[in-house]
XYZ file of C-alpha atoms in Angstrom:
351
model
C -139.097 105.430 -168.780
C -141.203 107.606 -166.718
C -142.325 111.020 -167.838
C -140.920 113.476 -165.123
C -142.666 116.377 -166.545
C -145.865 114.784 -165.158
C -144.923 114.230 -161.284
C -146.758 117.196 -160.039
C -149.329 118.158 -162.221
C -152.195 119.838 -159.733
C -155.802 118.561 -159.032
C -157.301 120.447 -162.002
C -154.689 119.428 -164.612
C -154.892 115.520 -163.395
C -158.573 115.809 -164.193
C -158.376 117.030 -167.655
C -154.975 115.396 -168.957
C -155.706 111.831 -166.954
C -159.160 111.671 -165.741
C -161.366 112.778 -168.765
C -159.094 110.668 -171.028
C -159.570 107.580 -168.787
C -163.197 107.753 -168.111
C -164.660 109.911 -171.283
C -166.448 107.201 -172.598
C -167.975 106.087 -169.098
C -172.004 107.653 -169.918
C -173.699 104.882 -172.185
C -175.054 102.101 -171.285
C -178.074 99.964 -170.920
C -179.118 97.609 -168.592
C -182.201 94.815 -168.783
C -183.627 92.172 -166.341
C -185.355 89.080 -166.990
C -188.313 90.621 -166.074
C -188.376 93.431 -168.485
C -186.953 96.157 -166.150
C -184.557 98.349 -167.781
C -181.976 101.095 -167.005
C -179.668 103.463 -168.352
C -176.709 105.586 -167.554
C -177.773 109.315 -167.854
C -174.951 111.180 -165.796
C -171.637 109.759 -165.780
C -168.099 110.930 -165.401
C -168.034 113.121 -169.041
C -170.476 115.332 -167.817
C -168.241 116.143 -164.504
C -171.237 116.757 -161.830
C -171.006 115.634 -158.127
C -173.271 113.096 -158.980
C -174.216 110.236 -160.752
C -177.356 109.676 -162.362
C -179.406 106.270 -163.533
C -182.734 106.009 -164.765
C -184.750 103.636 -164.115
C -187.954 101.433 -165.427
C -190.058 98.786 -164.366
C -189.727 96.518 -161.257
C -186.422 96.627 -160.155
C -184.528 97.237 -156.329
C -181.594 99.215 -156.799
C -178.445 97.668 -154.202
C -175.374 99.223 -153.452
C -172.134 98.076 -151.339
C -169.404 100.251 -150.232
C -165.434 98.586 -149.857
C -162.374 100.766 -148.844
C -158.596 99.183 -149.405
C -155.247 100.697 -147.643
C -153.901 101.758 -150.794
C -149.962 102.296 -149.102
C -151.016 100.100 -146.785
C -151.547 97.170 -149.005
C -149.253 94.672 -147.871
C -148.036 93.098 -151.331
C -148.021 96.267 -153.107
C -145.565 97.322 -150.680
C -143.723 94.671 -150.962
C -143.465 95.491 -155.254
C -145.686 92.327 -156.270
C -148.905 94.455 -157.102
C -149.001 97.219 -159.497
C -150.778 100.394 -159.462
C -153.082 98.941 -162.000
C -153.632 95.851 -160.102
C -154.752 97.827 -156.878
C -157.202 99.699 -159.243
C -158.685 96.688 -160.483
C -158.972 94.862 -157.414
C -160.726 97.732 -155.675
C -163.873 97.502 -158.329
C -163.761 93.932 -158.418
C -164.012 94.113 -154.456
C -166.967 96.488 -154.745
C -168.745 94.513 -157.524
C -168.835 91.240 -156.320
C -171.095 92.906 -153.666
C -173.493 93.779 -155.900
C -172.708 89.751 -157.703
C -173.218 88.008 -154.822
C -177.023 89.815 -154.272
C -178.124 88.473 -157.841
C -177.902 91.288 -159.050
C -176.292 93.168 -162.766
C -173.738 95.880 -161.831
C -174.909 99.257 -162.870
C -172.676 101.591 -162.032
C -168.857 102.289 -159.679
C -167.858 105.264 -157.497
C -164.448 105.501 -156.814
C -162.297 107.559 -154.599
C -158.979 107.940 -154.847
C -156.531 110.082 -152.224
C -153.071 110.318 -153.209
C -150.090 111.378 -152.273
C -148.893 115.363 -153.699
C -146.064 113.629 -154.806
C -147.332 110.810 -156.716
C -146.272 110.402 -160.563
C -148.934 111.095 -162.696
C -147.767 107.676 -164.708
C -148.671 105.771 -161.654
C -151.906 107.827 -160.907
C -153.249 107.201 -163.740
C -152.583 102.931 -163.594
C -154.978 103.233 -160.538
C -157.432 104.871 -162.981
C -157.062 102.519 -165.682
C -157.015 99.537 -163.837
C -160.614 100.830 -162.149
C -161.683 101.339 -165.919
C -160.853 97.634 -166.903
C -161.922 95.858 -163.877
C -165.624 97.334 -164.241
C -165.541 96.686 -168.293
C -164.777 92.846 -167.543
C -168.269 92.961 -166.135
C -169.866 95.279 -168.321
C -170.203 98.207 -165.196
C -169.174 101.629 -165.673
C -167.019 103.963 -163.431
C -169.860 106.986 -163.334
C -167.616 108.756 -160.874
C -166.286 109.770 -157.230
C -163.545 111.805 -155.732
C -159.782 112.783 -155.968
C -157.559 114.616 -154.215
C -154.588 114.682 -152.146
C -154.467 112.841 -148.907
C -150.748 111.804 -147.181
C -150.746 108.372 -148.473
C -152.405 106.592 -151.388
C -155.995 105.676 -149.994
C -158.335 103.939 -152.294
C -162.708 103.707 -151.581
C -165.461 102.667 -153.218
C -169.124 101.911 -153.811
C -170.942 99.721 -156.462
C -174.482 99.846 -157.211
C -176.893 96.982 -158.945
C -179.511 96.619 -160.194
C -182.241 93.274 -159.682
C -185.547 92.095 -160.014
C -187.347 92.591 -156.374
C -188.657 88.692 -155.980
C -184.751 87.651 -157.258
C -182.747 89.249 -154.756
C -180.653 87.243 -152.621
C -179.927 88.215 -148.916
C -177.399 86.276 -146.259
C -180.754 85.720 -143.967
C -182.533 83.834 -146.383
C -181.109 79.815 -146.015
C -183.162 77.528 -144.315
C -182.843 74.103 -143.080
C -182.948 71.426 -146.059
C -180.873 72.927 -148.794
C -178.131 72.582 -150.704
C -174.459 74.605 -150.380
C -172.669 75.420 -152.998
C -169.901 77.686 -153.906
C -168.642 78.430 -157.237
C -164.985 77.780 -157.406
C -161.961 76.448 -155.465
C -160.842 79.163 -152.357
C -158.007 79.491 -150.598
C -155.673 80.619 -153.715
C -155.425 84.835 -152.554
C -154.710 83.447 -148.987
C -152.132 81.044 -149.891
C -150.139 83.837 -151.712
C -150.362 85.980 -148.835
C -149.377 83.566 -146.058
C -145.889 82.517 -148.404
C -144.684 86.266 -148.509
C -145.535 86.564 -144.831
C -143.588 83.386 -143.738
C -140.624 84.444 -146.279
C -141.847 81.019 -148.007
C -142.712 81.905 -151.484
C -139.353 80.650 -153.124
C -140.497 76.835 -151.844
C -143.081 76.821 -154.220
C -142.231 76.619 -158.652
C -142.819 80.724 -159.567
C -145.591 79.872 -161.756
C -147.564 78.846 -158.645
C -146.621 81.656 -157.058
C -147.740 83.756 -159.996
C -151.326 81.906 -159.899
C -151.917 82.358 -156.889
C -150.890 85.960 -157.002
C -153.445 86.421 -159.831
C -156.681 86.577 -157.024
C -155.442 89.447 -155.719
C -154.252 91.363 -159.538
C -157.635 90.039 -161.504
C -160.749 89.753 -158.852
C -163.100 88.352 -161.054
C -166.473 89.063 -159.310
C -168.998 86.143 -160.422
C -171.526 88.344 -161.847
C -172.736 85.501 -164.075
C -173.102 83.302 -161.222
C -175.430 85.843 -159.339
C -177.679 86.196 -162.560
C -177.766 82.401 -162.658
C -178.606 81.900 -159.395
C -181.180 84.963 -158.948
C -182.869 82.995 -161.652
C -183.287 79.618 -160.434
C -185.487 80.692 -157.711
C -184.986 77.882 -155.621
C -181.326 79.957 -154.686
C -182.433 81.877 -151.231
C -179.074 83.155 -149.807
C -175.441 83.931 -150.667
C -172.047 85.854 -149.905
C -168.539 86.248 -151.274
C -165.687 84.641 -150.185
C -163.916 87.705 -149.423
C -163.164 87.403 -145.619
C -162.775 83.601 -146.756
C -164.950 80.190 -146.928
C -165.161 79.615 -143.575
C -166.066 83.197 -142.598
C -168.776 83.297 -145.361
C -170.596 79.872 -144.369
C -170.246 81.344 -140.488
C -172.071 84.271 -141.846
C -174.441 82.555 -143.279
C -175.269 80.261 -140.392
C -175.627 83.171 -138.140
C -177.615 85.666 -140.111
C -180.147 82.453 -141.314
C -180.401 81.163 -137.942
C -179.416 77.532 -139.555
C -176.808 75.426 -139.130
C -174.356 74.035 -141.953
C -172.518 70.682 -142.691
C -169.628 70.469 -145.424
C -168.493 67.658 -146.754
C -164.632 67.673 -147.203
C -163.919 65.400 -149.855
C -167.009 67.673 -151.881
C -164.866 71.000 -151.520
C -162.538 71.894 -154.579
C -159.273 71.712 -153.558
C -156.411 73.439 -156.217
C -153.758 72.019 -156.969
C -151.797 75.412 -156.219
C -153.237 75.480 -152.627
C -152.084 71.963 -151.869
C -148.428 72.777 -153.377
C -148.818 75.878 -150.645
C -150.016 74.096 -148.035
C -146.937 71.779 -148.396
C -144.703 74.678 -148.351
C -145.949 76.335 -145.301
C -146.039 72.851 -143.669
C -150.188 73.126 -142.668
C -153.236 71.582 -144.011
C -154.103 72.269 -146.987
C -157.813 72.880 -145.792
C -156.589 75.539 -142.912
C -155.637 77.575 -146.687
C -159.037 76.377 -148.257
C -161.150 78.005 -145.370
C -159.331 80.038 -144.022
C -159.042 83.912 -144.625
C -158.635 84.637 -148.499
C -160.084 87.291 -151.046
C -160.941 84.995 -153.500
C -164.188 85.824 -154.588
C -166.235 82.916 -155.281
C -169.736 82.864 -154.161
C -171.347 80.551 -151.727
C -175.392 79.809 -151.712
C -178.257 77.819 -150.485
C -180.402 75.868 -153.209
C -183.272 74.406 -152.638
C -182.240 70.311 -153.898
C -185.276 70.199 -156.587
C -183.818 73.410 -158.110
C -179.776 72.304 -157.782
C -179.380 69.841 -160.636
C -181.159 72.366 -163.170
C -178.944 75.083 -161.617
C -175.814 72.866 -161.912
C -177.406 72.003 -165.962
C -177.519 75.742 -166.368
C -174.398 76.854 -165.144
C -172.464 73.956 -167.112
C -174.151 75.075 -170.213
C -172.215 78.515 -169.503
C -168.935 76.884 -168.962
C -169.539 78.299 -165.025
C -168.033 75.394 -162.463
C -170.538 75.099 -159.757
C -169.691 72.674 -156.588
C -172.102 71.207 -154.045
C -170.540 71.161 -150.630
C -172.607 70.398 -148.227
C -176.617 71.063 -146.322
C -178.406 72.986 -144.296
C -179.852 71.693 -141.138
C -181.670 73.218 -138.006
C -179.182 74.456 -135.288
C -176.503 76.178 -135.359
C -172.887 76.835 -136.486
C -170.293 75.055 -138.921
C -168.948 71.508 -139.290
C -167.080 69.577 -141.431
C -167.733 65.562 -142.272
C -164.514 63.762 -143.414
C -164.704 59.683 -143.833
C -168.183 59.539 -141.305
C -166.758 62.068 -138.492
C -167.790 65.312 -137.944
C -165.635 68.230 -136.708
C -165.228 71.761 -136.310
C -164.262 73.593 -139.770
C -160.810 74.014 -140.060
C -158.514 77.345 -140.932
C -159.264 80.772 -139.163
C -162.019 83.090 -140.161
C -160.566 86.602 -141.278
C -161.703 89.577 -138.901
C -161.869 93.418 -139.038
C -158.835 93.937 -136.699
């Protein structure tokens, strides 16, 4: 049962009881990169300043990416299927993949968090936790941010990395010739979504429903991936999956100036999706590209560089999928059995 006594403890009082307790241990540690760069942690969120602090050594290009979520607004946490903790998590996982999908190792989280005056401090503190957790799955620390009151639960924040200068990977830098790959099956996050918007999610079994409700509780930003990948060398350009597949190879096209074939029966297609897809009564590849926070990271490899890539990542227990090329022109297509056609599913947009 919840404590009561806590509903309306002030700004000051949530800082020391919830806060401090949370976070306390957020000011040590070290980061290294291949090429002997290091870094360290020297003001986090024990020593309670406005700012953050890192120090650095060696060759290294510091990145950071900024992500903001709707907090009340969140459509399934309305609807009772996400937690407090879950929105916590997923906003550092949002904000870390960022930094993942440049190459580079996550250094350090900012978070705000505006919340309602008459939030319960049991609830308040999820958010906080599940911020904590999400960055320690990827060794990052929360060194940080804001609170305060705002008239609904709004949730921000920015993630900064660390990488080696020659390693970093930009959208702009595919080129005709190479190899696409992404690193898991997408689509899951979107599928979930599109059964509680259709009032469809009792046509699928509820453990289904439950995986596919896990994108959205445990983003799991491929920070492995990114190191693998910034190593290779022959990897020149990747994004997340966030807006979706088809969104992210759009981007890609665009800001390379290159065009992109996938071949369909190459793509990883879950199980899950395809039980979705049946439900909704679409194709199952409208779910796979189409808009979903799943995550995953998509890149151009240079083809002499893939198969050690692909040895490396295997040796990790990391799946890694080629898709598709690169070619001069423009835009995206799909090849299924010798025909080529436009990319199925719809690209998420800022609205």
């Amino acid at each position: 049962m919840k404590n009561r006594n806590l509903h309306f403890t002030d700004e000051p009082t949530k800082i020391k009881e919830l806060v401090m307790p949370i976070f306390a241990s957020e000011s040590v540690l070290r980061f290294e990169l291949n090429n002997g760069a290091s870094g360290r942690v020297m003001i986090g969120v024990a020593e309670q300043d406005d700012c953050a602090a890192f120090e650095v050594s060696g060759g290294a290009m510091i990145v950071a990416g900024s992500d903001y979520i709707r907090g009340a607004k969140f459509r399934l946490y309305e609807a009772g299927l996400l937690t407090a903790y879950d929105i916590g998590w997923y906003l550092a996982g949002a904000n870390i993949s960022d930094i993942a999908a440049m190459g580079a190792v996550p250094i350090g989280m900012l978070s705000v968090v505006r919340y309602p005056k008459d939030i319960e401090d049991e609830e308040f503190g999820e958010i906080l936790r599940g911020i904590r957790d999400s960055c320690a799955a990827v060794d990052c620390l929360n060194v940080g941010g804001d609170i305060g009151t705002a008239d609904e639960l709004i949730l921000s924040g920015s993630a900064f990395g660390m990488v080696e200068p020659e390693a970093m990977l930009l959208r702009s830098g595919a080129h005709a010739g190479q190899v696409i790959c992404v690193t898991g099956a997408t689509g899951g996050a979107g599928a979930a979504m599109k059964l509680v918007a259709a009032g469809a999610r009792d046509r699928v079994a509820p453990e289904v429903f439950e995986r596919l409700l896990a994108g959205w509780r445990r983003v799991s930003p491929r920070v492995a991936h990114g190191r693998l990948l910034a190593a290779a060398r022959g990897a020149t350009a990747c994004i997340d999956t966030s807006d979706g597949l088809k969104a992210a190879l759009e981007t890609l096209a665009v800001q390379s100036q290159v065009g992109m074939v996938v071949d369909l029966e190459s793509v990883p297609l879950a199980e899950d999706v395809r039980a979705a897809a049946e439900a909704l009564e679409i194709d199952p590849w409208e779910l796979v590209f189409g808009d979903s926070v799943d995550f995953e990271l998509v890149a151009t490899v240079e083809p002499d560089s893939f198969s050690g890539l692909l040895r490396r990542c295997t040796a990790q227990g990391l799946p890694l999928w080629p898709i598709g090329h690169t070619e001069d022109g423009d835009g995206v297509d799909v090849v299924s059995g010798g025909e080529r056609s436009a990319t199925p599913g719809e690209s998420w947009r800022h609205r």
